Amino acid sequence: MRTPRPRTAVLALLSLALSFLAGASTVPAAHAAATVVGYDFESGTQGWEPRGSGVSVTATTDSAHGGTRSLLTGGRSATWHGAAVTPPFEKGVGYQVTAWARAAAGQPSSTIALTMQRTPAGGTTVYERIAAATVTDSEWVRLSGTYTYATDSALSLYAESSDETVAFQLDDIVVTADTDPTRSGLTSDFETGTAQEWTARGGATLTPGDGFAHTGAYGLGVTNRQASWDGPARTVLGKLAKGSKYELSVWVRTDSAQSLGLSVERRLDGTPAYERVAAPRAPATGEWTRLAGTYTLAHDVDFLSVYVESAAGTEPFAIDDFQLSYVEPKPVQTDIPSLKDRVPFTVGAAFYRGATLGEHAKLITKHYESVTPGNSLKWDATEPAEGTFTFADGDYLVDWATAEGLEFRGHTLVWHSQTPDWVFEGATKEILLQRMENHIRAVMGRYKGRIGTWDVVNEVIDENRPDGLRRSPWFEIAGLDYIRTAFRVAREVDPDATLVINDYNTEFPRKRQALYDLVKKLRAEGVPIDAVGHQLHVNVEQPPTSFIEDTIEKFAGLGVEQQVTELDVSVYTDFVTSYDTVPAEILALQGHRYREIFDVFRRQADHLSSVTIWGVADDATWLSSFPITRTNPPLPFDDELQAKPAYWGIADPGRLPPLTRSLNAPAGTVTVDGKRDDEWNLLPDAPIARIGDLSAGWQARTTPAGLYVLAEVNDPTDNRNDTVTLTVGGTPYRVQRGGTHAHGFRAHTRKTATGYRVEALLPSGTATGVKVVVADAGGQETSWAGELAPIPAIRTTRAPKRTPVVDGVVDAAWHQAPEITTGTRIQGTSGATAKVRAMWNSGTLYVLARVTDPELSEESPNAWEQDSVEIFVDPQNNKTKGYDDDDGQYRISFTGRRTVGGTFDAFAVKENLTGAVTRTPDGYLVEAAIRLPTVTLAKDALLGFDIQVNDAVGATRAAAATWNDPTGRGYVDTSRWGVLRLVR
Ligand code: XIL
C-alpha cells in the first residue's frame, strides 16, 4: 500500500486523498467496501494541516501504531485545535472511518474526537462528530464511526481533544466506502448554479450561469484565461483505480475559432505529467460539441485532475455535462490458444505501463514471449536534457517483464524522431557523436544483460535519395559515421546484445534495395549489425504479401538475422478515410491478411528470430492518431481485449469468417491462345495466396460472349495433373497444366518461366460469383473466392517520345500525341472539360491540357475546389487501392498554382511537378512536366494515368470530369485510373 509524501499547502488543498486509491490491488470487487483513503504517516504528514493558531502537526517517530511514524499534534490552546485534512468524500456515499489515537508521552488523558466540519454550498457550517474515544499516554486506542452527507459541501475532517492543551498522536486512519468510488463515476451538470468543484488551472474566471447551458438551466462559462492551458479543472483523485479504464466526456462551446481538448494531469510528489483524453477539436462556433475519450491511470498519483484546454490562445469557452464513468473490463479469453504456442518464432508485443496492469497484463503473458516499450526507451523519454536521464518508466517496464519471464527488445537508441532538440543544437560532428555515445552508454548500459536486443538505429533509409540515406540531422551533421559509431558503441556496451537496424516499408522494392545495399556495405566494413528489423506497418490491401516474402528472402542472402519489429495492419488504405464503425467485412479481410502474413513468416521461420506486433490490443494503438485521428483497430485483439479475426488468422485460420473478395472485371476481349495479351497488362494480376511453393495471380474480362479468365500459376514442378479449376455461377471448369479440359468452353495453357499460364473463355451468363482453385499434383491447393465487379473497359492512350518546351505555348511536337478528353463526369452534369495529350522523354512525363472553361475562380481555399487540372500518375501501373509512395496527384490551377498529393509524406512525388499555364479565349492551357525518378521510363512501359478537370463557380466546385476514373475517388485510390503507354 502506497501512501503520499508531504506536499505543499497549495497542493494539499487540491489533492488530499491517497495515491493508493489508485492502486489496483487495493480496489476490491464491486459492491464490497472499498478503501477510499488511508493515512499511515510513514512518509510525512500526508496532507494533514494544523487547525488553530500556534498548532503544529508533524510526523513523529516517538511512537507509532503501525510502522515507525505517527502524526503528532502539539501547540494547542483550545479544544477545537487539532489536525485537519480535506477528505475526498462524495455526497451520498456511506463511509466507515477508523483511526488509532493516544496522548503523547507524559500528557494527560482526554477524549479525542474525529469531527467533520461541513459547509453546504450557500449554507451555514455544521460540525458532525464521526468517532470519539478516551485516550491515555500508555496505549493506542481505536476510534471508529460512520459518515455520510447529502448535499454538495466543502469538507474538513479534523481531530480535536476535550483537553485544551494536550498533545496527541494519530495513526493508521483508514476510510472505506460501501459504494466503491472508483466505480461510481462522476457527473457535473452545474444545475446547482455552482461550479461544482471545478476550479481554474490558472487565473481564468469560472462563471456558472444560464448563458452556458448545454442541457438544463446552467453550464460553466470560462473567461479571462491566462494561457492556452488555463481553463476549468476538476479533481478526480480517488475516482480512478489504477489499471481500470474510464470514459470521460464533456460538452464544449466556443464563439471563436479555436480547438478544445480534454486532458488529465497527474502528479506524484509534485512532478506533473499530462495525458490527452480527447485530442483538440475545433467546434463550429456557437455549437455544442462533445469531447470524449477513454483513460487508464497507469501510475501512482497524489494529484489527479481532468481539464479542458485550447490548442492555442486564451479565447473564452463554456463547458457543461461532464461525465466520468467506469468501464467494466471484459476478462481476457483463457480458452483460446496462446499465440506463442502457434508460431515457430518468438512472438512479442509493444507495450506501455498501463498494459502491465489488470486484464492487459493477463493478455500479454498469455500470448506473448517478448515485449518492446512503445515509447519509454526513446531518447525523449530517457534523456530529455543532456546528461539528465529518466529511467522511471524504463526500469518499471524492464522489471515487470523480467519478473514475468519475458524477453525484452530495446527500442530505440538513435532516431530522428522523438529526439530532443538539444541533441543537435550547436553540434559539430564530434560533439554529436559524443552525445550519441554518452546516450548509448547510459541507456544500454543500465539494462545490460536484461535487454537482449536493441534497435540501435531506426529509420535511416530514404530510398528517394540517390545514396538511399535519410537526410536526418544525424546524417546532415555526421554522415554515415553516426550509424557506424552507434553500432560500435552498442557492441562495446553489451557484446551479447543483438544489434538491429530497424526500418519501415522494407517490403517495398526500392526501400528494400536501399536498406540491403547499406547493410551489405556496413557489414563488409565490419560494422556490427546483427539483424535487420522490418517494422511492417501494413494495411489490409497493401503491400502484397509476396513483397514481404521477397524482402525476407533477399536479406537471408546476406546471412543477417531478421526480425519483424512493429507489425500492425491498418484497416485503411489512405489517410483521409475514417469509419465510425469498422465494417465486419473489413475485420474479416484483416483476419485473412494476418493469416497470409503469418503464412509468410512460418515459411520463412528459418530467417526470422522474432515477430513483434505493435501494440497489445486495439484500445491503445498509435494508428488511432497517425497519420490522422480516426478509429483504426490494427491488432489481433479488440478494444475489449477479445480475439478478432486477426487473432484467428494467426492462431487458427480454420476459424476465420469466410471472405468474399471483389475483383474488378473490365469489359474487354483477348485471344485465347495461352499468350499474355496486352489487355492483361492493363491491370495487375490479383494475387492468390502462396501455399508452400504454389501461388498464382489471376484476372477476368467481361464480354457478352462470356468471361475471359487469365491465371498465371507459379508451380516449379511440372506435372500434367496440376490443375486450375474456375467455378463460375456454380459451374466448375477444370483445365490441366497440359491443356486438357472438358468440352463446352475454350481454354489454352502455356509454359512460363515459373510455371504455367491458363487462358479461358467461359460461358458465364450474368453470374458474378467466382472461385479459382489452383492445385498441384502433390495435393497442395490455393484459391481465390469472391465476386466479380463488372466495370467499363479501361481507357488507354499513347505518349510518344518527344520533348516540348514547357512554356504554355503548344509546340509542333505535341501534334504527334493522340488527344483524349475528359468525358467522365464525376460531379455535375455539365462544365469544364479538357483535351489532353501526353509525351515522355528521359525520366519526365509531359502533359498538355487545353481546358474549356470561360468562368475561372480561385476563391475557395481548397485547391481542388479551384479551377484546375489534375494529372494522376502511377509510374508502375500498380492499380492499388490507396497510393503507393510514388503515385502522385499533380494539380495546376488556371493561374499556375501547383499542388501535389500522394501518400501521407509524399516524399517521392512532392517535388516532381513543374509547368506553365496560359489563358486562352475560352479557358486556359496547362503544360506540365512531371519527373518520375522512381522508375526508368522506356518504350512500351505502362503508366497508371488519369486527368481530372475541376470546375469552380465562386468558392465552390460545381463540376468535375475525368478521362477514365468514374468513382470520384482518384485522389485516394489509383485502381480506376486509365493507362498510358509510352511509345517511340
Ligand atoms: C510510435 C508510438 O507507438 C507512438 O505512441 C508515438 O506517439 C510515436 O511513435 N515507427 C517506430 C515506432 O519505430 O517507434 C513508432 O512508435 C511507430 C513508427
Coordinates of C-alpha atoms and ligand atoms in Angstrom, one line a residue, residues 375 378 411 415 418 458-459 535 537 566 614 622, ligand 1:
N375 CA 7.9 4.9 -26.2
K378 CA 13.2 6.5 -26.8
H411 CA 13.6 0.5 -28.8
W415 CA 16.4 8.0 -34.4
Q418 CA 11.2 11.7 -30.6
N458 CA 15.8 3.5 -36.6
E459 CA 14.5 4.6 -40.0
Q535 CA 8.7 -2.7 -38.9
H537 CA 3.2 -1.3 -40.7
E566 CA 6.3 -3.4 -35.4
W614 CA 3.0 -3.0 -32.4
W622 CA -0.5 4.6 -32.5
Ligands
XIL1 C1 5.1 5.3 -32.2 C2 4.4 5.0 -30.9 O1 3.7 3.9 -31.0 C3 3.5 6.2 -30.5 O2 3.0 6.0 -29.2 C4 4.3 7.5 -30.6 O3 3.4 8.6 -30.4 C5 5.0 7.7 -31.9 O4 5.8 6.5 -32.1 N1 7.9 3.5 -36.1 C6 8.6 3.3 -34.9 C7 7.9 3.5 -33.6 O5 9.8 2.9 -35.0 O6 8.8 4.0 -32.6 C8 6.7 4.4 -33.7 O7 6.0 4.3 -32.5 C9 5.8 3.9 -34.9 C10 6.6 4.0 -36.2

